């Protein structure tokens, strides 16, 4: 490819609405152009990178035994009604009507469509297991699309769905997909981590996320120093606390006139924040619930929602709090409620003694509170908090936190969708058996942005070679006025491509500074300069994108370095 014949439109200015590095650099490099909120056109340069990611994903899915299909992006309401997700999926579901007033949605995912396909195409256990995948555009109507393609409304996704007769076979394919995903991210040259995760809106029995590690990542991931244990913050668990110490203080009311937070109360009383207890009031269909966590901890909303009876909880209003506890927020606690309430205590709170809670009276807290003496033993104890840096891990190590960008997710769906849509095959005994399913997604377009977040410097993008639009840039100094230099560059360019080193020829005739700035901005891993001086010396000026200095290399040494 000659850049004089290619559409490359770079800019020096950083767009004002681009908040993160990947969005800024993709716009400056001319990889993306915004059409509307969360909708982008991929330029020829951006598309080269996107297609390279897509190719590796496709190769590894094929290698893992998955079979490619292509499903419609527009899906009928009737399928979504079968699973109950037409309403449950929420506002992200873009609903549309055709000229006959029939209702459809623009696909955010494809569980319903693939299950409909499978129930029509699969009739016998002899056709199982099977794994269908597609690389297809998806649309989710984000409330606030931002960060470029990192959180766009329209995006390119690889989604795969496997069908099985037994749970054991589903687990086998789950491991197979986990291994395939690991190969994909390794081939892309990304630093990543697979973590235990919550299944969220997709549902299912087990799931893991794949995160590209980057300081700018939106997600917190947790890992142990003692093993390969890793999880996202929604699913991470610390080791259970030890035995509760004996009570050593009498319960007493303390004056806290303006202290409404655990931090302020601890400072006033001169005690560690970990001696205080935070009360979070929520309501469910079954009534009013007070969730208790240590003052230095935070409630994990996902974990709390998995506590029996709290699946559809919401935060209580001030009126509901006043009705049940007789107090304004800031002084709430489990002692002295006006009406019957349920208490859910985090494991660490259940193991505390001599702690401080709100007195359910404005301006007061209770100190020296102990279970079994001052309030009944908690009937419901569960892990409902976020882990924090330094927590003891289940394996005995310490938990550490890092930032990550989710780029892939694998689920064991079980029979959730197959049962809802009556997707069965005949088993070995000729009886109808509901199939078990797995679901495996990769954000193809999101990977491009995540790679930039992980690999950039002040000059621009540093692509891993597998993702770069080209491996080598041949830069020609003064090509129009020196025929020998132009001919040498043409020869080098042809030989590089002939020997498998994907090269681009920068024959635009730019000044060296502007030319080099473009090549660095778009992230070409290797730059080779052909000049009159180098030609006279029989060398080329070579510089790796991540190097600070250039080297003058003869032709043989140059090719050896590029092949190394």
Coordinates of C-alpha atoms in Angstrom, one line a residue:
X1 CA 0.0 0.0 0.0
X2 CA 1.2 3.5 -0.9
X3 CA 0.2 6.2 1.4
X4 CA -0.1 8.6 -1.6
X5 CA -3.0 6.4 -2.8
X6 CA -4.5 5.7 0.7
X7 CA -6.9 7.8 2.7
X8 CA -5.0 8.9 5.8
X9 CA -6.3 11.9 7.6
X10 CA -4.5 12.7 10.8
X11 CA -4.9 15.7 13.1
X12 CA -2.7 17.3 15.7
X13 CA -5.5 18.7 17.9
X14 CA -7.3 16.5 20.5
X15 CA -11.1 16.7 20.1
X16 CA -12.7 18.3 23.1
X17 CA -15.3 15.6 23.5
X18 CA -12.8 12.8 23.6
X19 CA -12.3 11.9 27.3
X20 CA -10.0 8.8 27.2
X21 CA -6.7 8.1 25.4
X22 CA -8.1 5.5 23.0
X23 CA -10.9 7.8 21.8
X24 CA -8.5 10.8 21.5
X25 CA -5.9 8.8 19.5
X26 CA -8.4 7.0 17.3
X27 CA -9.8 10.4 16.2
X28 CA -6.4 12.0 15.8
X29 CA -5.2 9.0 13.8
X30 CA -8.3 9.2 11.6
X31 CA -9.4 5.7 12.5
X32 CA -12.9 6.9 13.5
X33 CA -15.4 9.6 12.5
X34 CA -18.4 10.3 14.6
X35 CA -21.8 10.1 12.9
X36 CA -24.1 10.6 16.0
X37 CA -23.9 9.8 19.7
X38 CA -22.4 6.3 20.0
X39 CA -22.3 5.8 16.2
X40 CA -19.0 5.8 14.3
X41 CA -17.7 5.3 10.8
X42 CA -14.5 3.3 10.6
X43 CA -12.1 4.8 8.2
X44 CA -9.9 2.6 5.9
X45 CA -7.1 2.8 8.5
X46 CA -9.4 1.9 11.4
X47 CA -10.9 -0.9 9.4
X48 CA -7.6 -2.5 8.7
X49 CA -7.0 -2.9 12.4
X50 CA -10.6 -4.0 13.1
X51 CA -10.3 -6.7 10.4
X52 CA -7.0 -8.0 11.8
X53 CA -8.7 -8.5 15.2
X54 CA -11.7 -10.1 13.5
X55 CA -9.4 -12.5 11.5
X56 CA -7.6 -13.8 14.6
X57 CA -11.0 -14.2 16.5
X58 CA -12.4 -16.2 13.5
X59 CA -9.3 -18.4 13.1
X60 CA -9.3 -19.4 16.8
X61 CA -13.0 -20.0 16.9
X62 CA -12.7 -22.2 13.8
X63 CA -9.7 -24.0 15.4
X64 CA -11.8 -24.6 18.5
X65 CA -14.5 -26.4 16.4
X66 CA -17.1 -23.6 16.3
X67 CA -19.2 -23.2 13.2
X68 CA -19.8 -19.7 11.7
X69 CA -23.3 -18.5 11.0
X70 CA -24.8 -15.1 10.4
X71 CA -28.0 -14.1 12.1
X72 CA -30.2 -11.0 11.4
X73 CA -29.6 -7.8 13.3
X74 CA -33.4 -7.2 13.4
X75 CA -35.3 -9.6 15.7
X76 CA -39.0 -10.1 16.1
X77 CA -40.7 -9.2 19.4
X78 CA -42.3 -12.7 19.6
X79 CA -39.0 -14.4 20.3
X80 CA -38.2 -12.0 23.1
X81 CA -41.6 -12.6 24.6
X82 CA -40.9 -16.3 24.8
X83 CA -38.0 -15.7 27.2
X84 CA -39.7 -12.8 29.0
X85 CA -36.9 -10.4 28.0
X86 CA -38.9 -8.0 25.8
X87 CA -39.6 -5.9 29.0
X88 CA -36.9 -7.3 31.3
X89 CA -33.9 -6.3 29.1
X90 CA -34.6 -2.7 29.8
X91 CA -34.0 0.6 28.0
X92 CA -31.0 -0.7 26.2
X93 CA -33.3 -2.6 23.9
X94 CA -34.0 -0.5 20.8
X95 CA -37.5 -1.3 19.7
X96 CA -38.8 -0.6 16.2
X97 CA -41.8 -1.2 14.0
X98 CA -42.2 -2.0 10.4
X99 CA -44.9 -0.6 8.0
X100 CA -47.3 -3.3 9.2
X101 CA -46.8 -2.2 12.9
X102 CA -45.1 -5.4 13.7
X103 CA -42.6 -4.9 16.5
X104 CA -38.9 -5.8 16.4
X105 CA -35.7 -4.9 18.2
X106 CA -32.2 -4.2 16.9
X107 CA -30.1 -7.1 18.2
X108 CA -28.2 -6.4 21.4
X109 CA -27.4 -10.1 21.7
X110 CA -28.8 -13.3 20.0
X111 CA -29.8 -15.9 22.6
X112 CA -33.4 -16.0 21.4
X113 CA -32.5 -16.1 17.7
X114 CA -29.9 -18.9 18.0
X115 CA -32.2 -20.9 20.3
X116 CA -35.0 -20.6 17.7
X117 CA -32.5 -21.8 15.0
X118 CA -31.4 -24.7 17.1
X119 CA -34.9 -25.9 18.0
X120 CA -35.7 -26.1 14.2
X121 CA -32.4 -27.5 13.1
X122 CA -31.4 -29.9 15.9
X123 CA -33.6 -33.0 16.5
X124 CA -31.3 -35.7 17.8
X125 CA -28.6 -36.0 20.5
X126 CA -26.4 -37.3 17.6
X127 CA -26.1 -33.7 16.4
X128 CA -24.7 -32.5 19.7
X129 CA -22.5 -31.0 20.8
X130 CA -22.5 -28.1 18.4
X131 CA -21.2 -24.5 18.7
X132 CA -22.5 -21.8 16.4
X133 CA -20.8 -18.3 16.2
X134 CA -21.1 -15.1 14.3
X135 CA -19.2 -11.8 14.0
X136 CA -22.0 -9.3 13.7
X137 CA -23.1 -5.7 14.5
X138 CA -25.0 -5.2 17.7
X139 CA -26.8 -2.2 19.2
X140 CA -27.5 -1.3 22.8
X141 CA -29.2 2.0 23.5
X142 CA -26.7 3.3 26.1
X143 CA -28.1 6.1 28.3
X144 CA -24.8 8.0 27.9
X145 CA -22.6 6.6 25.1
X146 CA -19.1 7.8 25.7
X147 CA -15.4 6.9 25.3
X148 CA -15.7 6.3 21.5
X149 CA -16.1 2.6 20.6
X150 CA -15.3 1.6 24.2
X151 CA -19.0 2.3 25.1
X152 CA -20.7 2.9 21.8
X153 CA -24.3 2.1 21.0
X154 CA -23.4 0.2 17.8
X155 CA -20.5 -2.2 18.0
X156 CA -19.0 -5.3 16.4
X157 CA -19.2 -8.4 18.5
X158 CA -18.4 -12.1 18.2
X159 CA -21.1 -14.1 19.9
X160 CA -21.1 -17.9 20.1
X161 CA -23.7 -20.3 21.4
X162 CA -23.2 -24.0 22.2
X163 CA -25.8 -26.7 22.6
X164 CA -25.3 -29.9 24.7
X165 CA -27.2 -32.9 26.0
X166 CA -25.5 -32.9 29.4
X167 CA -24.1 -30.4 31.9
X168 CA -20.7 -32.2 31.8
X169 CA -20.5 -31.7 28.1
X170 CA -21.3 -28.0 28.6
X171 CA -18.5 -27.7 31.1
X172 CA -16.1 -29.3 28.6
X173 CA -17.0 -26.7 25.9
X174 CA -16.8 -23.9 28.4
X175 CA -13.2 -24.9 29.1
X176 CA -12.6 -25.2 25.3
X177 CA -13.9 -21.6 24.8
X178 CA -11.9 -20.4 27.7
X179 CA -8.7 -21.8 26.1
X180 CA -9.7 -20.3 22.7
X181 CA -10.2 -16.9 24.2
X182 CA -6.8 -17.1 25.9
X183 CA -5.2 -17.9 22.6
X184 CA -7.0 -15.0 20.9
X185 CA -5.7 -12.4 23.4
X186 CA -2.2 -13.9 23.4
X187 CA -2.0 -13.7 19.6
X188 CA -3.2 -10.1 19.7
X189 CA -0.3 -9.3 22.0
X190 CA -2.4 -8.1 24.9
X191 CA -1.8 -8.4 28.6
X192 CA -5.1 -9.8 30.0
X193 CA -6.6 -11.7 32.9
X194 CA -9.6 -14.0 33.1
X195 CA -11.7 -13.4 36.2
X196 CA -14.8 -14.9 37.8
X197 CA -17.8 -12.8 37.1
X198 CA -21.5 -12.2 37.7
X199 CA -23.7 -13.4 34.8
X200 CA -25.8 -10.2 34.8
X201 CA -28.7 -9.8 32.3
X202 CA -27.6 -12.8 30.2
X203 CA -28.1 -15.1 33.2
X204 CA -26.6 -18.6 33.7
X205 CA -24.8 -20.7 36.3
X206 CA -21.1 -19.8 35.8
X207 CA -19.2 -17.1 34.0
X208 CA -15.8 -15.5 33.5
X209 CA -14.8 -12.2 32.1
X210 CA -11.6 -11.5 30.1
X211 CA -10.1 -8.1 30.9
X212 CA -7.3 -6.2 29.1
X213 CA -5.2 -4.7 31.9
X214 CA -5.0 -1.0 31.7
X215 CA -4.8 1.8 34.4
X216 CA -7.7 3.6 32.6
X217 CA -10.0 0.5 32.8
X218 CA -13.5 1.1 34.0
X219 CA -13.7 -2.2 35.9
X220 CA -12.0 -3.2 39.1
X221 CA -10.6 -6.7 39.1
X222 CA -9.3 -8.6 42.1
X223 CA -6.5 -11.2 42.2
X224 CA -4.8 -13.1 44.9
X225 CA -1.0 -13.2 45.7
X226 CA -1.4 -16.8 46.8
X227 CA -2.8 -18.5 43.6
X228 CA -4.3 -17.8 40.2
X229 CA -7.6 -16.7 41.8
X230 CA -9.1 -13.7 40.1
X231 CA -12.5 -12.1 39.9
X232 CA -14.2 -8.9 39.1
X233 CA -15.2 -6.8 42.1
X234 CA -18.9 -7.8 41.7
X235 CA -18.0 -11.5 42.4
X236 CA -14.8 -11.3 44.4
X237 CA -14.7 -12.9 47.8
X238 CA -12.4 -12.5 50.7
X239 CA -11.7 -15.2 53.3
X240 CA -14.3 -15.5 56.0
X241 CA -13.5 -13.6 59.2
X242 CA -12.3 -15.4 62.3
X243 CA -14.2 -16.0 65.5
X244 CA -16.0 -13.0 67.2
X245 CA -14.1 -11.6 70.2
X246 CA -15.9 -11.4 73.6
X247 CA -17.7 -8.2 74.5
X248 CA -15.7 -5.8 76.7
X249 CA -17.8 -2.6 76.7
X250 CA -21.3 -1.7 77.9
X251 CA -23.6 -0.2 75.3
X252 CA -24.1 3.5 75.6
X253 CA -25.6 6.4 73.7
X254 CA -23.1 8.9 72.4
X255 CA -23.8 12.5 71.2
X256 CA -23.0 12.9 67.5
X257 CA -24.9 16.1 66.7
X258 CA -23.6 16.7 63.1
X259 CA -21.7 13.4 62.5
X260 CA -23.8 11.5 59.9
X261 CA -21.1 9.4 58.2
X262 CA -19.1 6.5 59.7
X263 CA -15.9 8.5 59.0
X264 CA -17.0 11.5 60.9
X265 CA -18.3 9.4 63.9
X266 CA -15.0 7.4 64.1
X267 CA -13.0 10.7 64.0
X268 CA -15.2 12.2 66.8
X269 CA -14.9 9.1 69.0
X270 CA -11.2 8.5 68.2
X271 CA -11.7 4.9 67.1
X272 CA -10.8 3.1 63.9
X273 CA -13.3 3.3 61.1
X274 CA -13.5 -0.5 61.2
X275 CA -15.2 -0.3 64.6
X276 CA -18.2 1.4 63.1
X277 CA -21.1 -0.2 61.2
X278 CA -22.9 1.3 58.2
X279 CA -26.6 0.7 57.8
X280 CA -28.1 0.7 54.3
X281 CA -31.9 0.7 54.1
X282 CA -33.6 -1.1 51.2
X283 CA -37.1 -2.3 50.5
X284 CA -38.4 -5.4 48.7
X285 CA -41.8 -7.0 48.0
X286 CA -41.3 -8.8 51.3
X287 CA -40.7 -5.6 53.4
X288 CA -38.1 -3.3 54.8
X289 CA -34.5 -4.6 55.1
X290 CA -31.4 -3.1 56.8
X291 CA -28.1 -4.2 55.3
X292 CA -25.1 -3.9 57.6
X293 CA -21.5 -3.5 56.5
X294 CA -18.4 -2.4 58.3
X295 CA -17.8 1.4 58.2
X296 CA -14.7 1.0 56.0
X297 CA -16.5 -1.3 53.6
X298 CA -19.1 -0.7 50.9
X299 CA -22.2 -2.7 50.0
X300 CA -21.8 -4.8 46.9
X301 CA -25.1 -4.4 45.1
X302 CA -24.8 -7.6 43.0
X303 CA -24.1 -9.7 46.1
X304 CA -26.9 -8.1 48.1
X305 CA -29.3 -8.8 45.3
X306 CA -28.4 -12.5 45.5
X307 CA -29.4 -12.7 49.2
X308 CA -32.6 -14.8 49.4
X309 CA -35.6 -12.5 49.1
X310 CA -33.6 -9.4 47.9
X311 CA -33.6 -10.1 44.2
X312 CA -35.6 -7.0 43.3
X313 CA -34.6 -4.6 46.1
X314 CA -34.3 -0.9 45.8
X315 CA -33.0 1.8 48.2
X316 CA -35.6 2.9 50.7
X317 CA -37.0 6.4 50.5
X318 CA -36.7 8.9 53.4
X319 CA -40.4 8.4 54.1
X320 CA -40.0 4.6 54.3
X321 CA -37.0 5.0 56.6
X322 CA -38.8 7.4 58.9
X323 CA -41.8 5.0 59.0
X324 CA -39.8 1.9 60.0
X325 CA -36.9 3.4 61.9
X326 CA -38.2 6.7 63.1
X327 CA -35.1 8.6 62.1
X328 CA -33.5 10.5 59.3
X329 CA -30.6 9.0 57.3
X330 CA -27.2 9.4 58.9
X331 CA -28.3 8.0 62.3
X332 CA -29.7 4.6 61.3
X333 CA -29.1 1.3 63.1
X334 CA -30.6 -2.1 63.8
X335 CA -31.7 -1.3 67.4
X336 CA -34.9 0.3 68.4
X337 CA -36.8 0.2 65.0
X338 CA -40.4 1.4 65.1
X339 CA -41.7 -1.4 63.0
X340 CA -40.5 -5.0 62.3
X341 CA -37.5 -5.1 59.9
X342 CA -35.2 -7.7 58.5
X343 CA -31.5 -7.4 59.1
X344 CA -28.8 -8.7 56.7
X345 CA -25.4 -8.6 58.3
X346 CA -22.2 -8.9 56.3
X347 CA -19.9 -11.7 57.5
X348 CA -17.4 -9.2 58.9
X349 CA -20.2 -7.4 60.9
X350 CA -21.4 -10.6 62.3
X351 CA -17.9 -11.2 63.7
X352 CA -17.6 -7.8 65.4
X353 CA -17.8 -6.9 69.0
X354 CA -18.1 -3.5 70.8
X355 CA -19.1 -1.7 67.6
X356 CA -20.8 1.6 66.9
X357 CA -24.2 2.0 65.0
X358 CA -26.7 4.7 64.6
X359 CA -29.3 5.1 67.4
X360 CA -32.3 5.7 65.2
X361 CA -32.4 9.1 66.8
X362 CA -31.1 12.3 65.1
X363 CA -27.8 13.4 66.7
X364 CA -27.0 10.1 68.4
X365 CA -25.2 6.8 67.9
X366 CA -24.8 3.7 70.1
X367 CA -21.3 2.6 71.1
X368 CA -20.2 -0.7 72.7
X369 CA -22.9 -2.7 70.8
X370 CA -22.7 -6.5 70.9
X371 CA -24.6 -9.3 69.2
X372 CA -26.7 -11.5 71.4
X373 CA -26.7 -9.0 74.3
X374 CA -27.8 -5.7 72.8
X375 CA -29.5 -7.0 69.7
X376 CA -30.5 -10.5 68.5
X377 CA -28.0 -12.6 66.6
X378 CA -28.4 -11.8 62.9
X379 CA -30.8 -14.2 61.3
X380 CA -29.2 -13.7 57.9
X381 CA -25.5 -13.4 57.5
X382 CA -23.9 -13.2 54.0
X383 CA -21.0 -11.9 52.1
X384 CA -22.5 -8.6 50.8
X385 CA -19.5 -6.3 50.6
X386 CA -16.9 -5.3 48.1
X387 CA -13.4 -6.6 48.8
X388 CA -10.7 -4.1 49.5
X389 CA -6.9 -4.1 48.9
X390 CA -5.1 -6.2 51.4
X391 CA -8.1 -8.5 52.4
X392 CA -7.1 -12.0 53.2
X393 CA -7.8 -14.3 50.2
X394 CA -9.5 -17.7 50.5
X395 CA -6.2 -19.3 49.4
X396 CA -4.3 -17.6 52.2
X397 CA -2.7 -14.9 50.0
X398 CA -3.6 -11.2 50.0
X399 CA -6.1 -9.6 47.6
X400 CA -4.8 -7.0 45.2
X401 CA -6.9 -4.7 43.0
X402 CA -6.1 -3.7 39.4
X403 CA -8.0 -1.9 36.6
X404 CA -9.3 -3.8 33.5
X405 CA -11.4 -3.3 30.4
X406 CA -13.8 -6.2 29.8
X407 CA -13.4 -7.5 26.2
X408 CA -14.8 -11.0 26.5
X409 CA -17.3 -13.0 28.6
X410 CA -18.0 -16.7 28.7
X411 CA -21.2 -18.1 30.3
X412 CA -22.7 -21.4 31.2
X413 CA -26.3 -20.6 30.5
X414 CA -27.7 -24.1 31.4
X415 CA -31.2 -24.6 30.3
X416 CA -32.6 -21.1 30.9
X417 CA -33.3 -20.3 27.3
X418 CA -33.9 -23.7 26.0
X419 CA -36.6 -24.4 28.5
X420 CA -38.3 -21.1 27.8
X421 CA -38.3 -21.7 24.1
X422 CA -38.9 -25.5 24.2
X423 CA -35.6 -26.3 22.5
X424 CA -35.3 -30.1 22.7
X425 CA -33.7 -33.1 21.0
X426 CA -34.4 -36.8 21.3
X427 CA -31.9 -38.5 23.7
X428 CA -30.5 -42.0 23.5
X429 CA -33.8 -43.4 24.7
X430 CA -35.9 -41.5 22.2
X431 CA -37.2 -39.1 24.8
X432 CA -37.3 -35.3 24.4
X433 CA -34.5 -33.7 26.4
X434 CA -34.0 -29.9 26.9
X435 CA -30.7 -28.8 25.6
X436 CA -28.1 -27.1 27.8
X437 CA -26.5 -24.0 26.4
X438 CA -23.3 -22.0 26.6
X439 CA -22.7 -18.4 25.5
X440 CA -19.4 -16.8 24.6
X441 CA -18.9 -13.2 23.6
X442 CA -16.0 -11.0 22.5
X443 CA -16.2 -7.3 21.8
X444 CA -14.2 -7.1 18.6
X445 CA -14.4 -3.3 18.1
X446 CA -13.8 -2.8 21.9
X447 CA -10.6 -4.8 21.7
X448 CA -9.2 -2.1 19.3
X449 CA -9.8 0.7 21.9
X450 CA -8.6 -1.5 24.8
X451 CA -5.3 -2.2 23.0
X452 CA -4.7 1.5 22.6
X453 CA -5.5 2.1 26.3
X454 CA -2.8 -0.5 27.2
X455 CA -0.3 0.5 24.5
X456 CA 0.4 4.2 23.9
X457 CA 2.8 7.0 24.6
X458 CA 3.0 10.8 24.1
X459 CA 3.5 10.4 20.4
X460 CA 0.6 8.1 19.7
X461 CA -0.4 4.4 19.5
X462 CA 2.0 1.5 20.0
X463 CA 0.2 -1.4 18.3
X464 CA 1.1 -5.0 19.0
X465 CA 2.3 -6.3 15.6
X466 CA -0.7 -8.6 15.2
X467 CA -3.0 -5.6 15.3
X468 CA -1.0 -2.9 13.5
X469 CA -2.4 -1.7 10.2
X470 CA 1.1 -2.5 8.7
X471 CA 4.1 -4.0 10.3
X472 CA 6.7 -1.7 8.6
X473 CA 6.6 1.8 7.2
X474 CA 9.1 2.6 4.5
X475 CA 9.6 6.4 4.6
X476 CA 11.2 8.1 1.6
X477 CA 13.1 11.3 2.0
X478 CA 12.6 13.7 -1.0
X479 CA 11.2 11.0 -3.3
X480 CA 10.2 13.4 -6.1
X481 CA 13.6 14.9 -6.5
X482 CA 15.9 11.9 -6.2
X483 CA 15.1 9.0 -8.6
X484 CA 17.7 6.7 -7.0
X485 CA 16.2 7.1 -3.5
X486 CA 12.7 6.6 -4.9
X487 CA 13.9 3.4 -6.7
X488 CA 15.6 2.1 -3.6
X489 CA 12.5 2.6 -1.5
X490 CA 10.4 0.9 -4.1
X491 CA 12.7 -2.1 -4.2
X492 CA 12.8 -2.3 -0.4
X493 CA 9.0 -2.0 -0.2
X494 CA 8.5 -4.8 -2.7
X495 CA 11.1 -7.1 -1.0
X496 CA 9.5 -6.6 2.4
X497 CA 6.1 -7.6 1.2
X498 CA 7.5 -10.5 -0.8
X499 CA 9.1 -11.9 2.3
X500 CA 6.0 -11.6 4.5
X501 CA 6.8 -8.3 6.2
X502 CA 3.6 -6.3 5.6
X503 CA 4.8 -2.9 4.5
X504 CA 3.4 0.5 3.6
X505 CA 5.3 3.0 1.5
X506 CA 5.1 6.6 2.7
X507 CA 5.7 8.3 -0.7
X508 CA 3.6 11.4 0.1
X509 CA 6.6 13.7 -0.1
X510 CA 6.1 15.2 3.4
X511 CA 8.9 16.7 5.4
X512 CA 10.6 14.2 7.6
X513 CA 9.2 15.6 10.9
X514 CA 5.6 15.6 9.7
X515 CA 6.0 12.1 8.1
X516 CA 7.6 10.6 11.2
X517 CA 4.9 12.1 13.4
X518 CA 2.2 10.5 11.4
X519 CA 3.9 7.1 11.4
X520 CA 4.3 7.3 15.2
X521 CA 0.7 8.5 15.7
X522 CA -0.8 5.6 13.8
X523 CA 1.5 3.2 15.6
X524 CA 3.4 1.3 12.9
X525 CA 5.8 -1.0 14.9
X526 CA 8.8 -0.5 12.6
X527 CA 10.1 2.5 10.6
X528 CA 12.7 2.3 7.9
X529 CA 14.0 5.5 6.3
X530 CA 15.4 5.6 2.8
X531 CA 17.6 8.7 2.1
X532 CA 20.3 9.9 -0.1
X533 CA 22.8 9.8 2.7
X534 CA 21.9 6.2 3.7
X535 CA 22.0 5.1 0.1
X536 CA 25.5 6.4 -0.3
X537 CA 26.5 4.5 2.9
X538 CA 24.6 1.3 1.9
X539 CA 22.4 1.5 5.0
X540 CA 18.8 2.2 6.0
X541 CA 17.8 4.2 9.1
X542 CA 15.8 1.8 11.3
X543 CA 13.8 2.6 14.4
X544 CA 11.3 0.4 16.3
X545 CA 8.2 2.3 17.4
X546 CA 9.0 1.7 21.1
X547 CA 12.7 2.6 20.8
X548 CA 14.2 6.0 21.7
X549 CA 17.1 5.8 19.1
X550 CA 17.6 4.8 15.5
X551 CA 20.1 2.4 14.0
X552 CA 21.8 2.5 10.6
X553 CA 21.5 -1.1 9.2
X554 CA 22.5 -2.7 6.0
X555 CA 19.9 -4.6 4.1
X556 CA 20.8 -8.1 5.5
X557 CA 20.8 -6.9 9.1
X558 CA 17.6 -5.0 8.6
X559 CA 15.7 -8.1 7.3
X560 CA 17.2 -10.2 10.1
X561 CA 16.0 -7.8 12.7
X562 CA 12.5 -7.7 11.2
X563 CA 12.4 -11.5 11.2
X564 CA 13.6 -11.8 14.8

